[in-house]
Every structure is written in structure tokens, then in C-alpha cells.
Amino acid sequence: MMKSFFLSLLVGLLFSKNYVKPTEIDGKKKWKGEGTTPNLESIVIGRCYEYIRIKNCTEIWEAFRKAFINKDPCNILPSDYELFINLALHTIPPNKSLFWENNHLLVTSYSDRTRRYMPLCDTLIGSFGDFLNWCGQANDTGFNYDSCPNTEECENNAVESFWKIASITYAKQSSGVIYVMLNGSAIGGAYPVKGFFADYEVPNFQKDRISRIEIWVMDDIGGPDLDSCGRGSVQILEERLKTMGYDITCIDNYK
């Protein structure tokens, strides 16, 4: 299922120009981003066992770790996580997928730990990366706890590539009614025309599996109403989805 994606993506990302040479301190590269989260292995294996008991969490962890360990931290591709994705993949129930931009905490509150919805961060794949950071370094089998490259320094870093393939997989697995939560108070627009949702999720929706798309535009409590259904960036999203042939509805401040 994923093979054609990996092959096409590999060619494009191998020639990425977004690379900034890091500074060096005592001969060691110093990146601008946060280093690997302390106790990363214990955290993600713990999350895995808490999440699901029919998977081999140790095997999944090893596949995750091997995607970026002992490699140039600016040359990690989404395809490097292929084995991890295949091992951690599970069914997403119809009518449970919840996509979002700029409102992570509100999304997790609405999802209620998959009781109501199942956003990417509440899948087993997403749980491995949610609020965590990680990277390795070339010719070293350990983690870099001091610093990791951010997207400004290089696009093909371990975290960015992880969320790209996780987003693509989640979109392809989603079915039934699809829900999208956007932040109407976000500076720059509720729907970023460049972002994970726009670039990796929307293009990978499976039209024959989706019955309807429902957009919720949620303003911050006490925040400005900068974007809403039928105007601004939300209108751009509505028109894009309609052009793709989807039946859509949009609700301001869904409750």
C-alpha cells in the first residue's frame, strides 16, 4: 500500500535544498532544536503497552529507533519509518478521524482518549511522537540529548519525517465522516495553506472511503474571531475540498 509513496517521496526529498550548516562546539555539532527527550525509550514503550496489548512494543520501538539512529540527522526520510509504520498500524474506526491545525490541546480534550474521536496523536503511531523530540547522529549508535536539527536547519530531520509519514498513513486510513478542527483565532489563518494537514493529509484522503467532511472553526476563549466558515482561509479549504468532490459542512464554534 505504501510502496509507491515511498519511492516517489524518496526522489523529491533527497534533493531538498533546505539545509543550514550547524555550528560546532568542541568538534560536536550544535543544532538549534531541543535534544532527544530524556528516557525516550521508557516513555514510548510505556505508552505502547498502555495503548494496546496485542502488539510487540519492543519490536515496534526497535523499528522506530532504527529509522534514525546512526544516521545523519538531516538525512532521515519518511520511508525510513516504513517498518515502524507497518508494525504499529491499526484500524481507525469509521467516523472517528479528527484532523486539526493550531489547537492540539483542544483536540485532545474533545477526543477524550479515543472515546469520542481518534486524532492522529491518539493512534499508536502518533503516541510515539506526541510532545516528544528525538534524533541520532552519524556514526553513533546513541541519541543526541544535547540538540537536534529543527525544520529551519533541515527539512529531512527525524521528527519532521516521522510526522509526514504518520500524517499520510492516518489520512489514508480514515473513513466515514471526517472531522476537521481549525483555530479561528490563529494569526495567519485557521487553515495554513502550507502545513501537515494541507500538504500531507488532504491529498491522501481516500474519496471512496469518505462520506462527508465536517469542518469546525473554533475561536480561542476570549480570543479574536479572525477566521470563520465561508471567509478567509477557511473558504480556501472549503473550495479545495469541494473541487476534490467532497460533500462538506462547516460550523463556527462547534459545541
Tab-separated table of C-alpha atoms in Angstrom:
chain	number	residue	atom	x	y	z
A	1	MET	CA	0.000	0.000	0.000
A	2	MET	CA	2.749	2.433	0.928
A	3	LYS	CA	5.405	1.354	-1.619
A	4	SER	CA	4.577	3.804	-4.399
A	5	PHE	CA	4.543	6.699	-1.939
A	6	PHE	CA	7.935	5.809	-0.503
A	7	LEU	CA	9.550	5.609	-3.946
A	8	SER	CA	8.197	8.935	-5.189
A	9	LEU	CA	8.850	10.776	-1.930
A	10	LEU	CA	12.408	9.496	-1.739
A	11	VAL	CA	13.379	11.156	-5.014
A	12	GLY	CA	11.968	14.545	-4.054
A	13	LEU	CA	13.354	14.691	-0.554
A	14	LEU	CA	16.842	13.518	-1.463
A	15	PHE	CA	17.312	16.793	-3.310
A	16	SER	CA	15.949	19.108	-0.640
A	17	LYS	CA	17.801	22.458	-0.542
A	18	ASN	CA	16.658	23.345	2.960
A	19	TYR	CA	19.883	22.711	4.791
A	20	VAL	CA	21.696	25.034	7.171
A	21	LYS	CA	25.122	24.010	8.419
A	22	PRO	CA	25.137	23.783	12.234
A	23	THR	CA	27.689	25.393	14.492
A	24	GLU	CA	30.250	23.187	16.219
A	25	ILE	CA	31.292	23.220	19.853
A	26	ASP	CA	34.358	21.187	20.804
A	27	GLY	CA	34.079	19.369	17.477
A	28	LYS	CA	30.452	18.381	18.086
A	29	LYS	CA	27.557	19.713	16.015
A	30	LYS	CA	25.226	22.024	17.894
A	31	TRP	CA	21.739	22.302	16.450
A	32	LYS	CA	19.066	24.888	17.225
A	33	GLY	CA	16.353	22.431	18.223
A	34	GLU	CA	15.786	20.626	21.507
A	35	GLY	CA	17.709	17.429	22.101
A	36	THR	CA	16.201	13.977	22.477
A	37	THR	CA	13.619	13.747	25.237
A	38	PRO	CA	15.212	12.089	28.318
A	39	ASN	CA	14.054	8.499	28.901
A	40	LEU	CA	12.554	8.366	25.425
A	41	GLU	CA	12.593	4.565	25.243
A	42	SER	CA	10.812	4.123	28.574
A	43	ILE	CA	8.212	6.743	27.664
A	44	VAL	CA	7.224	5.359	24.275
A	45	ILE	CA	7.288	1.686	25.305
A	46	GLY	CA	5.164	2.606	28.313
A	47	ARG	CA	2.714	4.423	26.057
A	48	CYS	CA	2.649	1.446	23.716
A	49	TYR	CA	1.793	-1.089	26.445
A	50	GLU	CA	-0.808	1.258	27.884
A	51	TYR	CA	-2.348	1.742	24.456
A	52	ILE	CA	-2.527	-1.791	23.099
A	53	ARG	CA	-1.596	-5.227	24.425
A	54	ILE	CA	-1.692	-7.293	21.242
A	55	LYS	CA	1.394	-5.684	19.686
A	56	ASN	CA	5.071	-6.388	20.374
A	57	CYS	CA	6.044	-2.994	21.781
A	58	THR	CA	9.742	-3.837	22.000
A	59	GLU	CA	9.792	-4.771	18.310
A	60	ILE	CA	7.937	-1.570	17.403
A	61	TRP	CA	10.394	0.511	19.440
A	62	GLU	CA	13.378	-1.076	17.691
A	63	ALA	CA	11.863	-0.306	14.290
A	64	PHE	CA	11.244	3.286	15.380
A	65	ARG	CA	14.790	3.696	16.739
A	66	LYS	CA	16.494	2.181	13.693
A	67	ALA	CA	14.779	4.730	11.450
A	68	PHE	CA	17.132	7.491	12.641
A	69	ILE	CA	19.901	6.043	14.830
A	70	ASN	CA	23.457	6.034	13.451
A	71	LYS	CA	22.405	8.311	10.581
A	72	ASP	CA	22.944	11.889	9.515
A	73	PRO	CA	20.142	13.708	11.415
A	74	CYS	CA	19.482	15.860	8.339
A	75	ASN	CA	19.035	12.886	6.023
A	76	ILE	CA	16.139	10.988	7.606
A	77	LEU	CA	13.343	10.278	5.122
A	78	PRO	CA	9.708	9.320	5.762
A	79	SER	CA	10.444	5.986	4.099
A	80	ASP	CA	12.943	5.208	6.887
A	81	TYR	CA	9.943	4.726	9.177
A	82	GLU	CA	8.243	2.201	6.886
A	83	LEU	CA	8.842	-0.835	9.111
A	84	PHE	CA	7.706	1.059	12.205
A	85	ILE	CA	4.507	2.172	10.424
A	86	ASN	CA	3.707	-1.363	9.306
A	87	LEU	CA	4.231	-2.793	12.797
A	88	ALA	CA	2.273	-0.080	14.629
A	89	LEU	CA	-0.595	0.247	12.148
A	90	HIS	CA	-4.108	-0.480	13.395
A	91	THR	CA	-7.675	0.216	12.274
A	92	ILE	CA	-9.202	3.652	12.784
A	93	PRO	CA	-12.959	3.261	13.332
A	94	PRO	CA	-15.212	4.994	10.773
A	95	ASN	CA	-16.464	8.478	11.770
A	96	LYS	CA	-13.707	8.846	14.384
A	97	SER	CA	-10.939	10.662	12.499
A	98	LEU	CA	-10.287	14.207	13.703
A	99	PHE	CA	-7.819	16.376	11.774
A	100	TRP	CA	-6.638	19.735	13.104
A	101	GLU	CA	-4.391	22.765	12.886
A	102	ASN	CA	-3.236	25.097	15.701
A	103	ASN	CA	-5.365	23.627	18.510
A	104	HIS	CA	-3.633	20.489	19.780
A	105	LEU	CA	-4.806	20.708	23.394
A	106	LEU	CA	-8.436	21.347	22.440
A	107	VAL	CA	-8.349	18.375	20.079
A	108	THR	CA	-7.107	16.026	22.787
A	109	SER	CA	-9.832	17.333	25.111
A	110	TYR	CA	-12.512	16.668	22.504
A	111	SER	CA	-11.200	13.223	21.638
A	112	ASP	CA	-11.321	12.082	25.288
A	113	ARG	CA	-8.606	9.476	24.756
A	114	THR	CA	-10.369	7.917	21.720
A	115	ARG	CA	-13.750	7.647	23.486
A	116	ARG	CA	-15.239	10.269	21.156
A	117	TYR	CA	-12.716	10.722	18.348
A	118	MET	CA	-9.322	9.356	17.332
A	119	PRO	CA	-6.970	12.110	16.125
A	120	LEU	CA	-3.517	11.115	14.925
A	121	CYS	CA	-1.954	11.821	18.321
A	122	ASP	CA	-4.308	9.242	19.864
A	123	THR	CA	-3.318	6.435	17.488
A	124	LEU	CA	-0.488	4.084	18.398
A	125	ILE	CA	1.677	5.623	15.676
A	126	GLY	CA	1.017	9.157	16.893
A	127	SER	CA	1.574	8.257	20.536
A	128	PHE	CA	5.223	7.502	19.753
A	129	GLY	CA	5.871	11.134	18.854
A	130	ASP	CA	3.316	13.243	20.712
A	131	PHE	CA	5.079	16.073	22.634
A	132	LEU	CA	8.432	14.278	22.268
A	133	ASN	CA	11.666	15.025	20.420
A	134	TRP	CA	14.442	12.779	19.139
A	135	CYS	CA	17.425	12.441	16.837
A	136	GLY	CA	20.612	10.477	16.447
A	137	GLN	CA	23.897	11.335	14.785
A	138	ALA	CA	26.077	9.825	12.087
A	139	ASN	CA	28.472	7.084	13.181
A	140	ASP	CA	26.967	6.918	16.660
A	141	THR	CA	24.503	4.337	17.982
A	142	GLY	CA	23.194	6.638	20.722
A	143	PHE	CA	20.755	9.529	20.897
A	144	ASN	CA	21.733	13.186	20.773
A	145	TYR	CA	20.395	14.585	24.045
A	146	ASP	CA	22.077	17.974	23.586
A	147	SER	CA	20.386	19.258	20.425
A	148	CYS	CA	18.539	18.174	17.297
A	149	PRO	CA	18.060	19.955	13.954
A	150	ASN	CA	14.806	21.841	13.513
A	151	THR	CA	12.963	22.304	10.220
A	152	GLU	CA	14.673	25.649	9.604
A	153	GLU	CA	18.043	23.893	9.612
A	154	CYS	CA	16.982	20.908	7.513
A	155	GLU	CA	13.624	19.562	6.419
A	156	ASN	CA	14.643	15.923	6.423
A	157	ASN	CA	15.114	15.645	10.180
A	158	ALA	CA	13.906	12.714	12.264
A	159	VAL	CA	10.806	14.370	13.754
A	160	GLU	CA	9.613	16.139	10.597
A	161	SER	CA	9.890	12.976	8.518
A	162	PHE	CA	8.102	10.959	11.196
A	163	TRP	CA	5.074	13.269	11.196
A	164	LYS	CA	4.966	13.354	7.398
A	165	ILE	CA	4.559	9.593	7.028
A	166	ALA	CA	2.355	9.399	10.118
A	167	SER	CA	0.045	12.059	8.642
A	168	ILE	CA	-0.114	10.350	5.261
A	169	THR	CA	-0.889	6.985	6.840
A	170	TYR	CA	-3.579	8.454	9.096
A	171	ALA	CA	-5.294	10.190	6.165
A	172	LYS	CA	-5.304	7.026	4.087
A	173	GLN	CA	-6.798	5.005	6.964
A	174	SER	CA	-9.602	7.486	7.736
A	175	SER	CA	-13.169	6.749	6.622
A	176	GLY	CA	-16.826	7.699	7.023
A	177	VAL	CA	-17.449	11.231	8.275
A	178	ILE	CA	-14.175	13.139	8.562
A	179	TYR	CA	-13.905	15.938	11.143
A	180	VAL	CA	-11.524	18.895	10.871
A	181	MET	CA	-10.922	21.296	13.773
A	182	LEU	CA	-9.360	24.670	12.933
A	183	ASN	CA	-8.446	27.628	15.126
A	184	GLY	CA	-10.383	30.734	14.095
A	185	SER	CA	-8.145	32.910	16.290
A	186	ALA	CA	-4.867	31.767	14.730
A	187	ILE	CA	-2.657	34.503	13.346
A	188	GLY	CA	-2.152	33.821	9.671
A	189	GLY	CA	-5.435	31.988	9.213
A	190	ALA	CA	-7.293	28.959	10.542
A	191	TYR	CA	-6.203	26.847	7.578
A	192	PRO	CA	-2.475	27.120	6.837
A	193	VAL	CA	-2.102	26.558	3.109
A	194	LYS	CA	1.337	25.105	3.877
A	195	GLY	CA	1.264	22.599	6.712
A	196	PHE	CA	0.829	18.935	7.556
A	197	PHE	CA	-2.927	18.992	7.030
A	198	ALA	CA	-2.759	20.819	3.684
A	199	ASP	CA	0.338	19.107	2.322
A	200	TYR	CA	0.173	15.523	3.601
A	201	GLU	CA	-3.327	14.747	4.847
A	202	VAL	CA	-5.810	16.347	2.445
A	203	PRO	CA	-4.022	14.975	-0.679
A	204	ASN	CA	-4.153	11.461	0.798
A	205	PHE	CA	-7.850	11.315	1.672
A	206	GLN	CA	-9.416	8.256	0.026
A	207	LYS	CA	-12.542	9.572	-1.664
A	208	ASP	CA	-14.247	6.194	-1.920
A	209	ARG	CA	-13.931	5.762	1.854
A	210	ILE	CA	-15.226	9.189	2.916
A	211	SER	CA	-18.934	10.060	3.092
A	212	ARG	CA	-18.672	13.667	4.274
A	213	ILE	CA	-16.216	16.195	5.725
A	214	GLU	CA	-17.292	18.426	8.608
A	215	ILE	CA	-15.182	21.479	9.467
A	216	TRP	CA	-15.286	23.102	12.914
A	217	VAL	CA	-13.803	26.586	13.279
A	218	MET	CA	-13.102	27.144	16.972
A	219	ASP	CA	-12.103	30.543	18.377
A	220	ASP	CA	-9.853	30.721	21.432
A	221	ILE	CA	-11.741	31.583	24.637
A	222	GLY	CA	-11.597	35.371	24.796
A	223	GLY	CA	-9.630	35.408	21.563
A	224	PRO	CA	-10.338	37.262	18.325
A	225	ASP	CA	-12.589	35.928	15.581
A	226	LEU	CA	-10.115	36.164	12.717
A	227	ASP	CA	-11.435	33.382	10.515
A	228	SER	CA	-14.772	31.609	10.125
A	229	CYS	CA	-16.822	29.473	7.756
A	230	GLY	CA	-17.175	30.934	4.299
A	231	ARG	CA	-14.401	33.502	4.557
A	232	GLY	CA	-10.647	33.832	4.768
A	233	SER	CA	-8.518	30.722	4.758
A	234	VAL	CA	-11.485	28.534	5.750
A	235	GLN	CA	-13.143	29.424	2.465
A	236	ILE	CA	-9.961	28.345	0.668
A	237	LEU	CA	-10.198	24.929	2.358
A	238	GLU	CA	-13.926	24.639	1.625
A	239	GLU	CA	-13.357	25.372	-2.054
A	240	ARG	CA	-10.436	22.965	-2.243
A	241	LEU	CA	-12.460	20.098	-0.775
A	242	LYS	CA	-15.461	20.848	-2.994
A	243	THR	CA	-13.192	20.839	-6.041
A	244	MET	CA	-11.974	17.402	-4.949
A	245	GLY	CA	-15.593	16.229	-4.966
A	246	TYR	CA	-16.319	16.045	-1.232
A	247	ASP	CA	-19.607	16.853	0.470
A	248	ILE	CA	-18.687	19.345	3.200
A	249	THR	CA	-20.327	21.287	6.023
A	250	CYS	CA	-18.746	23.994	8.183
A	251	ILE	CA	-19.722	25.026	11.720
A	252	ASP	CA	-18.407	28.015	13.668
A	253	ASN	CA	-17.571	27.301	17.334
A	254	TYR	CA	-18.935	23.752	17.365
A	255	LYS	CA	-20.079	22.562	20.789
